[in-house]
Coordinates of C-alpha atoms and ligand atoms in Angstrom, one line a residue:
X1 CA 102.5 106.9 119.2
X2 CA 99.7 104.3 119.8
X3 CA 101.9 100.7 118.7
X4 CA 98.3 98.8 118.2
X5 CA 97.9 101.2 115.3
X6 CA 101.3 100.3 113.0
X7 CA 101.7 97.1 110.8
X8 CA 103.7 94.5 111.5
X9 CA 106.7 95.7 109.2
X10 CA 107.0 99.0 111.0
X11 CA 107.1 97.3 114.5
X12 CA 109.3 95.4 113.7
X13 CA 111.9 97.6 112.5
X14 CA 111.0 99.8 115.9
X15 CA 112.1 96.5 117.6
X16 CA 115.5 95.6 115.6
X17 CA 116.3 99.6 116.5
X18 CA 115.6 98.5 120.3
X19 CA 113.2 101.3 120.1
X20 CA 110.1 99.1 121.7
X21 CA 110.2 95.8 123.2
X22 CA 108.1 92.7 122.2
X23 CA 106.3 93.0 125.8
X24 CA 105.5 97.1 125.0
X25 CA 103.8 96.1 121.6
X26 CA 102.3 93.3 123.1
X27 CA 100.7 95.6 126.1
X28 CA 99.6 98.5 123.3
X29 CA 97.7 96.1 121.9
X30 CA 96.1 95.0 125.3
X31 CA 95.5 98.0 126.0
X32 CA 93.6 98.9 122.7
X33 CA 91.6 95.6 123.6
X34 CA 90.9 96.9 126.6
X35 CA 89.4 100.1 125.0
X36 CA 87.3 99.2 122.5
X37 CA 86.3 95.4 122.8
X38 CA 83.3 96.3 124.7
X39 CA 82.1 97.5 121.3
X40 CA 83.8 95.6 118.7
X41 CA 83.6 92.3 120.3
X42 CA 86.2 90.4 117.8
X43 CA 87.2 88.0 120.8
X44 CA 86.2 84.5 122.2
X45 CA 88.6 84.0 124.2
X46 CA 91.5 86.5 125.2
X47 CA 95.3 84.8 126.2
X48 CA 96.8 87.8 128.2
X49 CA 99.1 86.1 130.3
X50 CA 100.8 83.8 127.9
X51 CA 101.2 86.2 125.0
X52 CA 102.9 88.6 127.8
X53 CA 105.2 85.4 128.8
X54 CA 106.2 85.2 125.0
X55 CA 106.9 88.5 124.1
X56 CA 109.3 88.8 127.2
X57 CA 110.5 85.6 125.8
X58 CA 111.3 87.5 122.5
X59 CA 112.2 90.2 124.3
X60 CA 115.2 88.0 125.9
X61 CA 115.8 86.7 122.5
X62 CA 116.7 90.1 121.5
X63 CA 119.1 91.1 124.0
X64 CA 120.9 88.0 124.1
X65 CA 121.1 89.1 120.5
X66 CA 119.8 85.8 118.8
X67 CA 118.5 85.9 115.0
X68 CA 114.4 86.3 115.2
X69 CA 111.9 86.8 112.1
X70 CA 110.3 89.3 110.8
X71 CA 107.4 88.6 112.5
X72 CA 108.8 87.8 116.0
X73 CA 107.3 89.7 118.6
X74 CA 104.0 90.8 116.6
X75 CA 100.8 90.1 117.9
X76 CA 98.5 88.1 115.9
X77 CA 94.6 86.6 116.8
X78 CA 93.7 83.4 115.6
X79 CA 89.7 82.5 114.7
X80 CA 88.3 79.9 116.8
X81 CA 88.0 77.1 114.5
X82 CA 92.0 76.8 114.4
X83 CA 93.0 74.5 117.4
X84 CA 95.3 75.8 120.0
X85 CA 96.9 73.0 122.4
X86 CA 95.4 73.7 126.0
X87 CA 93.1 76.8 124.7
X88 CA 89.4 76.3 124.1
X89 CA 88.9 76.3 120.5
X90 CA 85.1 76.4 119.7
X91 CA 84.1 77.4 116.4
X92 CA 81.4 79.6 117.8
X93 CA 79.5 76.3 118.4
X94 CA 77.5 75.4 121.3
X95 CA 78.1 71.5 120.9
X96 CA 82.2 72.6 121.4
X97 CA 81.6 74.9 123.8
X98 CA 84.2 72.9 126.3
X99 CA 86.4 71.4 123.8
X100 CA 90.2 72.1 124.9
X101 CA 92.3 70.9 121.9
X102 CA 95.0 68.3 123.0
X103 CA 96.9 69.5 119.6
X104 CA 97.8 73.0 117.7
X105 CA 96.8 73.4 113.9
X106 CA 100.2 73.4 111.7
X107 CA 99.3 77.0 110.9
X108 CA 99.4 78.1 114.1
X109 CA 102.2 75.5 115.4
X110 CA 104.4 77.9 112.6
X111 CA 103.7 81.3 113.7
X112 CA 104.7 80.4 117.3
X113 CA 107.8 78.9 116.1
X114 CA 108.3 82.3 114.1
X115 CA 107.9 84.1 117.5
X116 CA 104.5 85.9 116.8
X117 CA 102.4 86.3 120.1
X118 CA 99.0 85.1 120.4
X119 CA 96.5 87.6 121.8
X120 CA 93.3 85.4 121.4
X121 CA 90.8 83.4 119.6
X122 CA 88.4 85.7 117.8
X123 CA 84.8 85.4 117.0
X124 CA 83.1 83.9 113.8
X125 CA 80.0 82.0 112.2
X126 CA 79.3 78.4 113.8
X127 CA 81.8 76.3 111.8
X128 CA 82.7 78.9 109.5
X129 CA 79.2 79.0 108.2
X130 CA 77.5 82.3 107.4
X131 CA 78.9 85.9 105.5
X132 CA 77.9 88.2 108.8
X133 CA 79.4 86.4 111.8
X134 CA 75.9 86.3 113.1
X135 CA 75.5 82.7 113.3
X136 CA 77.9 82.8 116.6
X137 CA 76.8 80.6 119.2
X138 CA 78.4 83.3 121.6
X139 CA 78.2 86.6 120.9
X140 CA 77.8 89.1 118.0
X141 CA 80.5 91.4 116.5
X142 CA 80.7 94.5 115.3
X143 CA 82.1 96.5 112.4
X144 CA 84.6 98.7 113.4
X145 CA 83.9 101.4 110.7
X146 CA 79.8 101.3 111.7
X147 CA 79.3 99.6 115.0
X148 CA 75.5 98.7 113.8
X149 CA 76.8 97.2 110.6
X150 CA 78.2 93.8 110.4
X151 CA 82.3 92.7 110.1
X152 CA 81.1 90.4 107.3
X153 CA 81.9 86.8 108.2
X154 CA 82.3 83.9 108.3
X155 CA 86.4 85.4 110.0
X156 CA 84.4 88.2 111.3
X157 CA 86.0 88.6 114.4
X158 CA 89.3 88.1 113.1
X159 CA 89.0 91.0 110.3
X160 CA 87.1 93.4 112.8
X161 CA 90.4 93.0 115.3
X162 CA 92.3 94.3 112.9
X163 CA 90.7 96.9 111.3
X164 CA 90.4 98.0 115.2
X165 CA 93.5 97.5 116.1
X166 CA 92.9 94.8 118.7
X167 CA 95.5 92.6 116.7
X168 CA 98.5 93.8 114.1
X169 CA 97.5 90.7 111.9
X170 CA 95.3 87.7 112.6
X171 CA 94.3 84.3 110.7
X172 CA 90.7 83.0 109.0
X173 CA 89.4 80.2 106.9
X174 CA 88.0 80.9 103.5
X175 CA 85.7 78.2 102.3
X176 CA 83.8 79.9 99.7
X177 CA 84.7 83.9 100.4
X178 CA 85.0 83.8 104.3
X179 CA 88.5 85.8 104.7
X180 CA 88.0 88.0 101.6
X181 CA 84.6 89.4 102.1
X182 CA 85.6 90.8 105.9
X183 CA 88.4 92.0 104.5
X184 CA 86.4 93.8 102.2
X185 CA 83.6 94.8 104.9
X186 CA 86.3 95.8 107.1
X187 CA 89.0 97.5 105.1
X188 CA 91.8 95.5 105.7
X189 CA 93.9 93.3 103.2
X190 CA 92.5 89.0 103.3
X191 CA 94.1 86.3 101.3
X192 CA 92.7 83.2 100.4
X193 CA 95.9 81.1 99.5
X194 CA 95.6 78.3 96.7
X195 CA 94.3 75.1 98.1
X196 CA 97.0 73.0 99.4
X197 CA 99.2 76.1 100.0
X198 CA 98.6 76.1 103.9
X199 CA 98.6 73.1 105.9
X200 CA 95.1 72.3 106.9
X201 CA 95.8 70.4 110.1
X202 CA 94.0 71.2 112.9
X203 CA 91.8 73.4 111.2
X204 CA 88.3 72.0 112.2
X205 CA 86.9 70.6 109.3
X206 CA 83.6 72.3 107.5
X207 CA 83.9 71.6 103.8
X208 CA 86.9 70.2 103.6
X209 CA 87.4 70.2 99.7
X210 CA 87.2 73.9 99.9
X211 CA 88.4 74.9 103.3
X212 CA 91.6 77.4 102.9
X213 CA 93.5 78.7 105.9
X214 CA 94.8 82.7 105.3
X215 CA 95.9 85.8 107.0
X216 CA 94.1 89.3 107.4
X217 CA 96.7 92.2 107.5
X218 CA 96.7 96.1 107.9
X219 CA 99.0 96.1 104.0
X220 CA 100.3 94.0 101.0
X221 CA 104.0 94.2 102.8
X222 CA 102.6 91.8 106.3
X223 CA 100.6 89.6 103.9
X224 CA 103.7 88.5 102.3
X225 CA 105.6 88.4 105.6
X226 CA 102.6 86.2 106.8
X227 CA 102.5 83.8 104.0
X228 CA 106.3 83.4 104.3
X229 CA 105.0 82.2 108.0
X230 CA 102.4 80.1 107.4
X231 CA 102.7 78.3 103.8
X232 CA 104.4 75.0 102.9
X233 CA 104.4 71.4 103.4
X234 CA 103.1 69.1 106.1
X235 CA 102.8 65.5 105.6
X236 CA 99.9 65.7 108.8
X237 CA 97.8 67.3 105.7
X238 CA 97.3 64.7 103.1
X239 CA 96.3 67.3 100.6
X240 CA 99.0 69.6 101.3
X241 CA 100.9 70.7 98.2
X242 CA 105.0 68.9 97.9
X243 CA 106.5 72.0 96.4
X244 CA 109.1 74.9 97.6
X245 CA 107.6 77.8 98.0
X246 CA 109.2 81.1 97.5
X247 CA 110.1 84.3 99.6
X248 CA 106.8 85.8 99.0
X249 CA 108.7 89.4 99.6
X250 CA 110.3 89.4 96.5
X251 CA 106.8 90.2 94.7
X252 CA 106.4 93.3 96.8
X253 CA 107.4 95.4 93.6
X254 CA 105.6 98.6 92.4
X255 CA 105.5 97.7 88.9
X256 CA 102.5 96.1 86.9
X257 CA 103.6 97.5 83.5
X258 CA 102.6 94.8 80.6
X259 CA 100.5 92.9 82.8
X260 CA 97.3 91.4 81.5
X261 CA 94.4 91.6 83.7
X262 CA 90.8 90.4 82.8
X263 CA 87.8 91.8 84.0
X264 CA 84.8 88.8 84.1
X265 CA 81.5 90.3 82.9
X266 CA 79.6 87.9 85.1
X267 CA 81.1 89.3 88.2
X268 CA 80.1 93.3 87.3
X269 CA 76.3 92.3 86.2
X270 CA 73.4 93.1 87.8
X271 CA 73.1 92.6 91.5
X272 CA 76.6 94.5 92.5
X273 CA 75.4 98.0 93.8
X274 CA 76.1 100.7 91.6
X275 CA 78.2 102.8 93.8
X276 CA 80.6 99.8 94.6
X277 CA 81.0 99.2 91.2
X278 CA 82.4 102.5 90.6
X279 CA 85.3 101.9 92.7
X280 CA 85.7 99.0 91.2
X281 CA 85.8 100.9 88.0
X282 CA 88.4 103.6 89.5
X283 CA 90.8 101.1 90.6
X284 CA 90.5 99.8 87.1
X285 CA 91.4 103.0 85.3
X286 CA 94.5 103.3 88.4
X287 CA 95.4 100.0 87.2
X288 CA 95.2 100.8 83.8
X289 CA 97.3 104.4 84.1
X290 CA 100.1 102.0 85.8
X291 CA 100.3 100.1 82.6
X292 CA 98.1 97.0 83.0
X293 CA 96.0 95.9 79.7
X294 CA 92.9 95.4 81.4
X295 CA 90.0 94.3 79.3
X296 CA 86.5 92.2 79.5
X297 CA 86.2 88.6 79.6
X298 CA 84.0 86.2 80.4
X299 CA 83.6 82.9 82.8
X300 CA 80.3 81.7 81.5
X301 CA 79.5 79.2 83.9
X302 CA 79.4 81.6 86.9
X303 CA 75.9 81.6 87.3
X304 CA 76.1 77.8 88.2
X305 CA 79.0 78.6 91.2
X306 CA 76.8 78.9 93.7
X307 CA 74.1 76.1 93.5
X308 CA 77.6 74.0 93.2
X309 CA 78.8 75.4 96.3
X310 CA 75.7 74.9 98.4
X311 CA 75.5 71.4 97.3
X312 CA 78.8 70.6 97.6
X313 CA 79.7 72.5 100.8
X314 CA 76.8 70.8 102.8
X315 CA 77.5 67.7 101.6
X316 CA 81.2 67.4 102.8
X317 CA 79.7 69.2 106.2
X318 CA 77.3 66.6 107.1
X319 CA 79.8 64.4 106.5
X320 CA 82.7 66.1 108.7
X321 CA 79.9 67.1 111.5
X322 CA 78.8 63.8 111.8
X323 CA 81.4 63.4 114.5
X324 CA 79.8 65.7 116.5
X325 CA 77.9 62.9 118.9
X326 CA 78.1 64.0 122.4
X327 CA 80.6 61.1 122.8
X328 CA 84.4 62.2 121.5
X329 CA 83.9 65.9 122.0
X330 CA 82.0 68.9 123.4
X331 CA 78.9 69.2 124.8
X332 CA 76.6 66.0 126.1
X333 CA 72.8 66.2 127.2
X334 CA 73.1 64.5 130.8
X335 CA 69.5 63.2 131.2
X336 CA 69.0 60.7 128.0
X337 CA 67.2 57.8 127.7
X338 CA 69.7 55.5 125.7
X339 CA 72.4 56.6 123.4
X340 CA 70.7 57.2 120.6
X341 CA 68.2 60.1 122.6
X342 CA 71.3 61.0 124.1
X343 CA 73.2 61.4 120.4
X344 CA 69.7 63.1 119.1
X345 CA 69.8 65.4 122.1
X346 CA 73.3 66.5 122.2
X347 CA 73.3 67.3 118.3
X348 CA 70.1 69.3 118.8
X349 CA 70.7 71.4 121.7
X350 CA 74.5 71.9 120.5
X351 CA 73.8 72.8 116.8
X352 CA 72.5 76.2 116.2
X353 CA 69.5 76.4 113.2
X354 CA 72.5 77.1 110.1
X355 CA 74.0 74.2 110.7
X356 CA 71.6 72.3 111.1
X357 CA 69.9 73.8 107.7
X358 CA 73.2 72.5 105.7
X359 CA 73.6 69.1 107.9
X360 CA 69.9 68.9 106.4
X361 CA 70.3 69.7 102.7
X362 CA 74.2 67.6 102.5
X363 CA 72.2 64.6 104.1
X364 CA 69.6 65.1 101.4
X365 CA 71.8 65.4 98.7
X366 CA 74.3 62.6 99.1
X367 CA 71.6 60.2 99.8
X368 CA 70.6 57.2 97.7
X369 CA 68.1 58.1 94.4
X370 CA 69.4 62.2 94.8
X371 CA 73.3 61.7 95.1
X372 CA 73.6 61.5 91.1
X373 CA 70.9 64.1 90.8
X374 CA 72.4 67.0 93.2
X375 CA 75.8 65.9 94.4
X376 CA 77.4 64.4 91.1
X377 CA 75.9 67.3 89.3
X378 CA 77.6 69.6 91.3
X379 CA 81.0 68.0 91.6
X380 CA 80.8 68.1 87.3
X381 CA 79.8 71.9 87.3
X382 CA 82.8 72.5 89.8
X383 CA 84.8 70.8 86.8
X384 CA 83.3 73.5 84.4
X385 CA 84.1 76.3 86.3
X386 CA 87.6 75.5 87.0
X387 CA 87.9 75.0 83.1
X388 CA 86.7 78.5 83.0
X389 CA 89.4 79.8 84.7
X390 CA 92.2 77.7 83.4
X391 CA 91.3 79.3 79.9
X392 CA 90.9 83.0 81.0
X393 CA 94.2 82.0 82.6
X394 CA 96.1 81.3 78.9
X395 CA 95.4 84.7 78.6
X396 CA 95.3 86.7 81.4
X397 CA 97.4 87.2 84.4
X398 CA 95.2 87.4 86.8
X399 CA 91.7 88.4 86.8
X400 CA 89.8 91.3 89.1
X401 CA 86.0 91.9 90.2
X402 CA 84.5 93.6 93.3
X403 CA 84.9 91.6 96.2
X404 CA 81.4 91.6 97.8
X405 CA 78.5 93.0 96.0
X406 CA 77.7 95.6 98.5
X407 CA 79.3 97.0 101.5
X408 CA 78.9 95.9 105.4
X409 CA 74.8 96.0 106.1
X410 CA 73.3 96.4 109.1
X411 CA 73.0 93.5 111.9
X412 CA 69.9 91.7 111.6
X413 CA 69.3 92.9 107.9
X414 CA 69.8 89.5 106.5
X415 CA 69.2 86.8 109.1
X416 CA 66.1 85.8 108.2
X417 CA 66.9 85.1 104.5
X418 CA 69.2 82.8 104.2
X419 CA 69.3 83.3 100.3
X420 CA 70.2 86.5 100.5
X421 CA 72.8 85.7 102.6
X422 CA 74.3 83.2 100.9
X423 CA 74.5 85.6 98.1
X424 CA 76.7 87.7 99.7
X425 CA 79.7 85.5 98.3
X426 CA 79.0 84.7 94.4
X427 CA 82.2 86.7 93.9
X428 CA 84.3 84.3 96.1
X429 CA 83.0 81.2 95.6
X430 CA 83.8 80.2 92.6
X431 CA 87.6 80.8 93.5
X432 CA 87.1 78.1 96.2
X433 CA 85.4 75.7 93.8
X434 CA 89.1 75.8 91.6
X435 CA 91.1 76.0 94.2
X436 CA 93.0 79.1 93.1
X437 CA 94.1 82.2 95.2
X438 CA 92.5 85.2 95.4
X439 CA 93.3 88.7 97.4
X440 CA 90.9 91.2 98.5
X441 CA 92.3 95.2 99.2
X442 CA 90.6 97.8 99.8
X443 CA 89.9 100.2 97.3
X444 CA 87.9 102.7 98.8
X445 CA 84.8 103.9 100.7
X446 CA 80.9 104.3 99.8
X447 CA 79.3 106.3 102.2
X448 CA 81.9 105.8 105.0
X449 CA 82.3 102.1 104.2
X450 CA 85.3 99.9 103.1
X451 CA 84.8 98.6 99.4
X452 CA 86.9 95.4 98.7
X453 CA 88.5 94.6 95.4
X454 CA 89.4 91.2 94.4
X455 CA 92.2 89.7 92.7
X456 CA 92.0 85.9 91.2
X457 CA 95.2 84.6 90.3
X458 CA 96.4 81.2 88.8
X459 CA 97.1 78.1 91.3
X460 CA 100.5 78.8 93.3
X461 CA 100.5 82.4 91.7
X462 CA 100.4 84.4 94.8
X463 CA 103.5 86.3 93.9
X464 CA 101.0 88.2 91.2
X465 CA 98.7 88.8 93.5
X466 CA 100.7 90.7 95.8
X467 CA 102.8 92.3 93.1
X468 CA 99.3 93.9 91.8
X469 CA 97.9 94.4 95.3
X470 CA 101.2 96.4 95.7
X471 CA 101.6 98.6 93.1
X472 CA 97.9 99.6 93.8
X473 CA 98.6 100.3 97.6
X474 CA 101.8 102.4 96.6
X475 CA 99.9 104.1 94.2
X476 CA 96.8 105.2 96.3
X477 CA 95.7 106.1 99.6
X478 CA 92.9 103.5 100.7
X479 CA 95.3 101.0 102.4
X480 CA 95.7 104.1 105.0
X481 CA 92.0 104.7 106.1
X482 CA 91.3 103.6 109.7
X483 CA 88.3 103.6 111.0
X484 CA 87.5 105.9 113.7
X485 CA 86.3 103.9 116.8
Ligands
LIG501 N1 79.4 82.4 103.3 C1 79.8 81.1 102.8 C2 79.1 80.0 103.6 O1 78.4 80.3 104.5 C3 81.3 81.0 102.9 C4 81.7 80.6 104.3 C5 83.2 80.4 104.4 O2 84.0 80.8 103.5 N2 83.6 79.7 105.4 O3 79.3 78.8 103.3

C-alpha cells in the first residue's frame, strides 16, 4: 500500500487504528517526492526535516493519547506566495528570490495548529500571475497526467503535487480562476472560498480585491475537512468576514434531489472545445438523473468579465507591487548610481516580462485623464455582473459550467499570446469579480486529460457546493482516476 496515494480521510483513520504513524505517512510521501519530482517539478522549496520533526510530534501526541484533528498528521504543500515564518517564500519572483518571511499567513498559522505537516512550498506563476505556471521565475512544472502539457496555473505546482501524489492536499490563491483551472487541468478537486471566508493575511498581495486563499484535495470529503481548517475570522484581515462558520462536514450528503441548478448560456458558447463540453453535458444528465432541475439561464454581462478583470486586476497590482523597491525586501542591484537607478534597476532585473505587462497597463489605467475612462468603468461593470448573479441566485441554487474551456495544452503553446492566455479563465473570473465561491471536480477525461466542472454557489454557500460536488463523486467514478506517472 503506497500511503502518498490515499486521501487525507483514509489516513487518518489508518492513524486513529494505530495502523501507520504520522512520521510513516509523512516519509511515503517523501518518498513519492523523491520519485517523481525530477519530472513533475511542483516544488520550490522542499522542508524535509521539519515536517519529519512534526509528524513525530504527532506521533507522540497520539500515544500519549491526546485529542488531534482530523487532519493531524497529513501532509499538505503550501504555494509560495503564502508566507511561512523562517522559510523562503518567493512567489516565483526574481525580485523575492531571498525574502525569508519574519511572519506565517493565518492560513497556514491554522493548519499547523491543526497538526498538518508541511512538505514544501510549491511552484506557480510570478505573483500568482498567469493560467500555465509558466511565468515562474524558477522553474517550469509539469502535468502529471501529460508531462509535456502544462498543470494549469497560476497554483500549478500546488495542483500537480497532488494529482502526483507528492502532497495528500495542498493550498493556492484564486484571483480570477487560479485554484480551479489546475484543478481542472490536473484532475483533482480546487475551491475557491467566498471572499472574506479565509483570512488573507500573509498572503502576498496581487489583486487584493479578488485574491482568495483555498485548498486542492484528492475528494469532496478532505475539501470539507480542509475548509473546517482554514476558514474563519481574523481581525489581522480587515476584510475578513465576522461570522460563524459551520462544520463544513455536515454537507457531505449524497442527496441533490429538488435542487435547482442553472446552466449560464454564456459559459457553454462558442470558444469551449466541443469534446469538453460534452462532459459537461454528461455530468448534467448524472445530475439531472439524481433529481436536480437543471435548466438554461443566462448572465448577460459575461462578455464584459474579463476586460473588467484585466483592468481591475492590474490596477490593484501596480499598486500592491509598488513596494517592491530593492529597499524593504528581496533582491537589490549592487552597482547603482543613486537610488532612484538603483530602484529602476532592481524592479527591472527582479520583475519578469508579465508582471511587468500588468504593472504597465494598471499604471495606465488608474492614471489621471484614463482612471474614469478604464478603471471606474471597470469597477461599475464588476457591479453589473455581480447583479447578474444575485438574480440567477433568487432562482437557482447554484449554477454549473465547464471549468476551463479546453483541457491542459502543451508547454510553450501559449506563451507568446498573452490573449490567449488570459482567456484561459473567462469561466472563473467572473466568480472573483462577485466575490462568491465556486468548486471545480473532475468530471472526466478527453483524450487522457482531466476535464474540470465548475460549480458557482451564493456568498457563504459552500455547504451547496460540496453537497453537489458529493453526490456527483458518490455517484461516478472520475474522482478515482490517477494519473499514471
Ligand atoms: N490567470 C489569471 C491571471 O493571470 C488568474 C490568476 C489568478 O487567479 N491568480 O490574472
Amino acid at each position: 500500500m503506497d500511503l502518498s496515494q490515499l486521501t487525507a480521510h483514509e489516513l487518518h483513520d489508518r492513524l486513529l487504528k494505530k495502523e501507520v504513524s504520522a512520521a510513516e505517512i509523512t516519509a511515503a510521501v517523501f518518498k513519492r517526492i523523491d520519485q517523481v519530482e525530477d519530472k513533475v517539478k511542483s516544488y520550490l522549496t522542499i522542508t524535509k526535516e521539519s515536517a519529519m520533526a512534526k509528524a513525530q510530534e504527532v506521533d507522540g501526541k497520539i500515544a500519549r493519547g491526546e485529542q488531534v484533528g482530523p487532519l493531524a498528521g497529513v501532509p499538505i504543500a503550501i504555494k509560495d506566495n503564502l508566507c511561512t515564518e523562517g522559510i523562503r517564500t518567493t512567489c516565483a519572483s526574481k525580485i523575492l528570490y531571498n525574502f525569508v518571511p519574519p511572519y506565517t499567513a493565518t492560513a497556514v498559522a491554522k493548519l499547523n495548529a491543526a497538526d498538518m505537516v508541511m512538505v514544501g512550498k510549491t511552484n506557480m506563476d510570478e505573483f500568482a500571475m498567469g493560467s500555465s505556471t509558466e511565468n515562474s521565475g524558477f522553474q517550469l512544472t509539469y502535468n502529471p497526467w501529460d508531462l509535456e502539457r502544462v498543470p494549469g496555473g497560476s497554483s500549478g505546482g500546488s495542483a500537480a503535487a497532488v494529482a502526483a501524489g507528492e502532497a495528500i492536499l495542498s493550498l493556492g490563491s484564486d484571483t480570477g480562476g487560479s485554484i480551479r483551472q489546475p484543478a481542472a487541468f490536473c484532475g483533482v478537486v480546487g475551491m475557491k472560498p467566498t471572499y472574506g471566508a479565509v483570512s488573507r493575511y500573509g498572503l502576498v498581495a496581487y489583486a487584493s480585491s479578488l485574491d482568495q486563499i483555498g485548498p486542492f484535495t484528492k475528494d469532496v470529503t478532505d475539501m470539507a475537512l480542509a475548509l473546517n481548517v482554514i476558514c474563519g475570522y481574523d481581525p489581522m484581515d480587515s476584510t475578513s468576514a465576522n461570522i460563524k462558520q459551520p462544520d463544513f462536514t455536515q454537507y457531505l450528503v449524497n442527496d441533490i434531489k429538488g435542487m435547482k441548478i442553472g446552466i449560464p448560456r454564456e459559459y457553454m458558447a462558442e470558444g469551449i472545445d466541443p469534446q469538453v463540453k460534452e462532459k459537461i453535458k454528461a455530468a448534467i444528465d448524472k445530475l439531472t438523473e439524481l433529481g436536480a432541475h437543471v435548466e438554461e439561464t443566462s448572465l448577460p454581462h459575461t462578455d464584459y468579465a474579463m476586460p473588467a478583470y484585466y483592468l481591475i486586476a492590474t490596477a490593484e497590482a501596480s499598486s500592491n507591487l509598488a513596494r517592491y523597491d530593492g529597499v524593504r525586501y528581496g533582491l537589490r542591484v549592487e552597482d547603482a548610481e543613486d537610488v532612484v537607478d538603483m530602484y529602476m534597476r532592481s524592479r527591472s532585473r527582479g520583475f519578469g516580462h508579465e508582471v511587468k505587462r500588468r504593472i504597465m497597463l494598471g499604471t495606465y489605467s488608474l492614471s489621471a485623464g484614463y482612471y474614469d475612462a478604464y478603471y471606474l468603468k471597470a469597477l461599475k461593470v464588476r457591479t453589473l455582473i455581480k447583479r447578474d448573479f444575485d438574480r440567477a441566485f433568487e432562482q437557482y441554487d447554484l449554477l454549473l459550467s465547464p471549468t476551463s474551456p479546453s483541457t491542459a495544452f502543451k508547454v510553450g503553446e501559449m506563451v507568446n499570446d498573452p490573449l490567449q492566455m488570459y482567456l484561459q479563465d473567462v469561466c472563473t473570473i467572473p466568480v472573483n469579480l462577485a466575490g462568491i465561491p465556486a468548486i471545480s471536480i473532475p468530471c472526466g477525461l478527453v483524450n487522457g486529460l482531466p476535464v474540470g466542472l465548475q460549480l458557482m454557489g451564493k456568498a457563504f454557500d459552500e455547504g451547496t457546493l460540496l453537497r453537489v460536488a458529493y453526490t456527483f463523486e458518490q455517484n461516478t467514478d472520475f474522482g478515482r482516476l490517477r494519473p499514471q506517472l
